[in-house]
XYZ file of C-alpha atoms in Angstrom:
301
model
C -4.537 -6.330 19.148
C -2.297 -4.796 16.487
C -5.296 -3.021 14.928
C -6.448 -1.764 18.329
C -3.011 -0.294 19.042
C -2.942 1.391 15.643
C -6.369 2.980 16.045
C -5.543 4.070 19.592
C -2.386 5.776 18.335
C -4.323 7.602 15.646
C -7.012 8.665 18.095
C -4.504 10.153 20.505
C -2.596 11.901 17.732
C -5.584 13.339 15.871
C -7.470 14.474 18.953
C -4.369 16.174 20.345
C -3.391 17.687 17.027
C -0.288 15.475 16.889
C 1.421 14.000 19.903
C 5.068 14.166 18.806
C 7.673 16.664 19.964
C 7.709 19.315 17.237
C 11.059 20.594 18.482
C 12.856 17.775 16.682
C 12.985 17.438 12.917
C 10.031 15.439 11.627
C 11.093 12.435 9.540
C 10.263 12.840 5.861
C 8.011 10.164 4.348
C 7.254 10.036 0.617
C 3.730 8.827 -0.169
C 3.106 7.394 -3.635
C -0.286 8.083 -5.198
C -1.872 6.402 -8.199
C -4.103 7.998 -10.789
C -7.580 7.173 -9.465
C -10.017 8.863 -7.109
C -9.582 6.001 -4.674
C -5.809 6.421 -4.663
C -6.210 10.110 -3.863
C -8.562 9.258 -1.008
C -6.152 6.707 0.454
C -3.228 9.109 0.101
C -5.118 11.913 1.846
C -5.948 9.613 4.754
C -2.313 8.516 4.968
C -0.978 12.064 4.886
C -3.216 13.121 7.775
C -2.290 10.062 9.841
C 1.426 10.557 9.177
C 1.213 14.229 10.129
C -0.649 13.368 13.309
C 2.095 10.887 14.194
C 4.789 13.540 13.852
C 6.073 12.846 10.349
C 6.478 15.134 7.351
C 4.727 13.469 4.408
C 5.588 14.413 0.840
C 3.199 13.340 -1.915
C 4.240 11.981 -5.311
C 1.078 12.004 -7.416
C -0.165 10.386 -10.619
C 2.202 7.421 -10.599
C -0.277 5.319 -12.550
C -1.533 1.927 -11.448
C 0.040 -0.979 -9.600
C 3.028 -1.227 -11.941
C 3.941 2.451 -11.651
C 3.575 2.504 -7.882
C 5.602 -0.659 -7.394
C 8.314 0.562 -9.741
C 8.624 3.785 -7.753
C 8.800 1.937 -4.420
C 11.279 -0.714 -5.521
C 13.401 2.032 -7.066
C 13.496 3.879 -3.742
C 11.523 6.894 -4.959
C 8.587 6.495 -2.566
C 8.338 5.067 0.949
C 4.729 3.946 1.172
C 1.761 3.399 -1.142
C -1.572 1.589 -1.221
C -1.980 -1.446 -3.434
C -4.454 -4.207 -4.203
C -3.536 -7.837 -3.600
C -5.019 -9.206 -6.826
C -3.359 -6.523 -8.931
C 0.008 -7.034 -7.246
C -0.199 -10.800 -7.777
C -1.187 -10.685 -11.444
C 0.387 -7.465 -12.720
C 3.217 -6.765 -10.306
C 4.452 -10.338 -9.933
C 3.232 -11.766 -13.221
C 1.365 -14.746 -11.757
C -1.817 -16.336 -13.074
C -5.120 -16.919 -11.267
C -5.212 -14.379 -8.420
C -6.851 -16.021 -5.375
C -10.426 -15.130 -4.526
C -9.941 -15.816 -0.821
C -8.920 -12.541 0.865
C -6.511 -14.056 3.395
C -4.799 -16.275 0.834
C -4.507 -13.344 -1.552
C -2.865 -11.198 1.123
C -0.463 -13.878 2.333
C 0.718 -14.691 -1.175
C 1.637 -11.133 -2.094
C 3.153 -10.472 1.325
C 5.488 -13.438 0.895
C 6.155 -12.639 -2.743
C 7.274 -9.082 -2.042
C 9.766 -9.932 0.701
C 12.513 -10.337 -1.909
C 11.534 -6.982 -3.449
C 12.179 -5.104 -0.230
C 8.481 -4.345 0.229
C 6.439 -5.142 3.331
C 2.663 -5.431 3.204
C 1.338 -3.816 6.367
C -1.843 -4.999 8.063
C -4.589 -4.823 5.411
C -7.905 -3.042 5.517
C -11.196 -4.914 5.355
C -11.906 -3.244 2.001
C -12.011 -5.500 -1.048
C -11.904 -3.518 -4.303
C -12.696 -6.604 -6.347
C -14.899 -6.583 -9.415
C -18.619 -6.600 -8.718
C -21.940 -6.389 -10.506
C -24.366 -3.613 -9.601
C -28.083 -3.150 -10.266
C -30.675 -0.539 -9.381
C -32.120 -1.018 -5.917
C -35.657 -1.222 -7.292
C -34.610 -4.103 -9.552
C -34.189 -6.400 -6.564
C -37.193 -8.514 -5.608
C -38.283 -8.014 -1.973
C -37.316 -11.597 -1.164
C -33.787 -11.205 -2.526
C -31.898 -11.345 0.775
C -28.985 -11.575 0.498
C -28.490 -10.144 -2.951
C -26.546 -12.837 -4.780
C -25.234 -13.461 -8.269
C -27.218 -16.697 -8.327
C -30.341 -14.547 -8.607
C -28.782 -12.246 -11.221
C -27.593 -15.246 -13.234
C -31.196 -16.368 -13.500
C -32.265 -12.941 -14.737
C -29.522 -12.816 -17.367
C -30.163 -16.412 -18.449
C -33.690 -15.436 -19.447
C -32.116 -13.521 -22.321
C -34.035 -10.261 -21.956
C -31.668 -8.139 -19.855
C -28.309 -6.631 -20.765
C -25.041 -6.484 -18.860
C -22.633 -3.567 -19.307
C -19.012 -4.614 -18.800
C -15.491 -3.543 -19.656
C -14.382 -4.804 -23.106
C -11.285 -6.469 -21.617
C -13.443 -8.377 -19.117
C -15.645 -9.617 -21.941
C -12.772 -11.106 -23.929
C -10.335 -12.498 -21.352
C -10.617 -16.108 -20.223
C -11.001 -15.293 -16.531
C -13.703 -12.706 -17.145
C -17.127 -13.165 -18.682
C -16.457 -16.798 -19.553
C -15.522 -17.650 -15.963
C -18.587 -15.828 -14.641
C -20.880 -17.702 -17.021
C -19.316 -21.060 -16.183
C -19.527 -20.616 -12.405
C -23.143 -19.470 -12.435
C -24.352 -21.844 -15.183
C -25.151 -19.180 -17.772
C -24.814 -19.984 -21.460
C -21.631 -18.100 -22.361
C -22.636 -17.441 -25.964
C -25.963 -15.969 -24.895
C -24.351 -13.909 -22.158
C -21.771 -12.577 -24.616
C -24.553 -11.495 -26.970
C -26.316 -9.712 -24.109
C -23.204 -7.902 -22.867
C -22.596 -4.324 -23.998
C -18.942 -3.203 -23.963
C -18.568 -0.209 -21.641
C -15.876 1.125 -19.325
C -16.898 1.432 -15.676
C -18.238 4.980 -15.850
C -20.389 4.234 -18.896
C -21.503 0.881 -17.495
C -22.849 2.614 -14.391
C -24.614 5.300 -16.400
C -25.948 2.548 -18.666
C -27.857 1.040 -15.750
C -29.052 4.422 -14.508
C -30.317 5.268 -17.997
C -31.947 1.886 -18.602
C -29.632 0.545 -21.320
C -28.362 -2.213 -19.054
C -29.804 -4.195 -16.178
C -26.431 -4.711 -14.474
C -23.035 -3.002 -14.573
C -19.535 -4.253 -13.895
C -17.542 -1.972 -11.577
C -15.230 -2.220 -8.593
C -16.876 -3.037 -5.283
C -15.587 0.244 -3.841
C -16.936 2.350 -6.711
C -18.015 5.773 -5.540
C -19.743 6.399 -8.854
C -21.953 3.329 -8.422
C -22.907 4.513 -4.952
C -23.676 8.014 -6.224
C -25.907 6.512 -8.924
C -27.918 4.678 -6.270
C -26.849 1.222 -7.438
C -26.456 -1.741 -5.101
C -23.853 -4.474 -5.198
C -24.888 -8.035 -6.003
C -22.837 -10.435 -3.873
C -20.493 -12.860 -5.627
C -21.678 -15.951 -3.728
C -19.208 -18.297 -5.428
C -16.202 -15.951 -5.262
C -15.577 -15.924 -8.986
C -13.875 -12.544 -8.835
C -10.345 -12.435 -7.380
C -9.717 -10.613 -4.115
C -8.328 -7.083 -4.384
C -7.690 -6.415 -0.709
C -6.688 -2.800 -0.110
C -3.521 -2.508 1.977
C -0.608 -0.157 2.626
C 2.785 -1.301 1.349
C 5.962 0.059 2.945
C 9.579 -0.108 1.826
C 11.128 -2.529 4.293
C 14.242 -0.431 4.904
C 12.083 2.555 5.837
C 10.177 0.559 8.449
C 13.238 0.405 10.685
C 14.345 3.950 9.866
C 10.911 5.401 10.690
C 9.223 2.975 13.128
C 6.000 5.030 13.399
C 5.425 4.895 9.637
C 3.847 1.449 9.544
C 1.698 2.032 12.621
C 0.363 5.268 11.145
C -0.824 3.749 7.874
C -2.143 0.655 9.635
C -4.297 2.943 11.778
C -5.957 4.115 8.571
C -6.376 0.579 7.240
C -8.096 -0.448 10.467
C -10.896 2.057 9.782
C -11.702 0.954 6.240
C -14.045 -1.648 4.825
C -15.568 -1.948 1.358
C -18.651 0.151 2.067
C -16.729 2.864 3.930
C -14.166 3.264 1.154
C -16.962 3.465 -1.420
C -18.591 6.254 0.608
C -15.345 8.233 0.763
C -14.804 7.715 -2.965
C -18.332 8.947 -3.656
C -17.735 12.157 -1.708
C -14.567 12.947 -3.652
C -16.187 11.948 -6.949
C -18.925 14.470 -6.130
C -16.345 17.249 -5.903
C -15.256 17.321 -2.260
C -11.574 17.886 -1.534
C -9.783 14.623 -0.589
C -7.868 16.309 2.246
C -11.060 17.700 3.774
C -12.827 14.357 3.415
C -9.898 12.616 5.114
C -9.746 15.151 7.952
C -13.460 14.891 8.698
C -13.555 11.093 8.427
C -10.564 10.489 10.689
C -11.763 12.950 13.314
C -15.238 11.398 13.314
C -13.830 7.859 13.415
C -11.496 8.367 16.343
C -14.104 10.257 18.373
C -16.426 7.306 17.903
C -13.788 4.727 18.864
């Protein structure tokens, strides 16, 4: 019901060009933006929704990752930002073993941030967790659904390479955990893994150097390269649920703030966010992508 109300509000505001009384001063809302394409996409969507709801958003860009965004919010320098549950749990709060279950991941960070004066609004259905990607033609016709159990068998044969971030290769919860869960010899898998940051891992598959690439599930670059995600059947990778986070004191001062960003969250899932990321990665303007997407979404609601 809460999601339905949020989307309805956005639909009315966007289709009417903003439903608030412009004669009164619009409340100022400071939107924090990280340093990735995805953060710029999420910020552009938020700005449009806030404007449509009668607010005056101000953007603070290039605040870095989770730590920079959280620092700015806790310090009172921004009012709202988008974060990832797994990143907030491990980096922001300093805990070990981020949960792989999306609901548990969300509930833990929501409770943990109460004392920090931050409120996690209703999350999106997008999970920007780690994922392995392969070329579509690499999948056998019978591989439905596409699962890591199948890919584990391919890698265990010892003839195919995996491209993965160097940090993932060396940390205990990375390559070693993947090998253990899917019964792959860790020493063999380590030998077959080529260190590569996400961009180079994706190009490595496209160019034939690697059979599979490690990237985020919402990667626009992977989508642009024509790669397909291989499902993590056993949930080895922690959940990185994408959600808006609002300074608690601003929620009461600007009641429409939370509803506006929740209306955006209600429209997003993993595949949709990847598509928006791909458009911006291809050179489209984030604001134009956001405008077109929101207008199309509310007209179809």
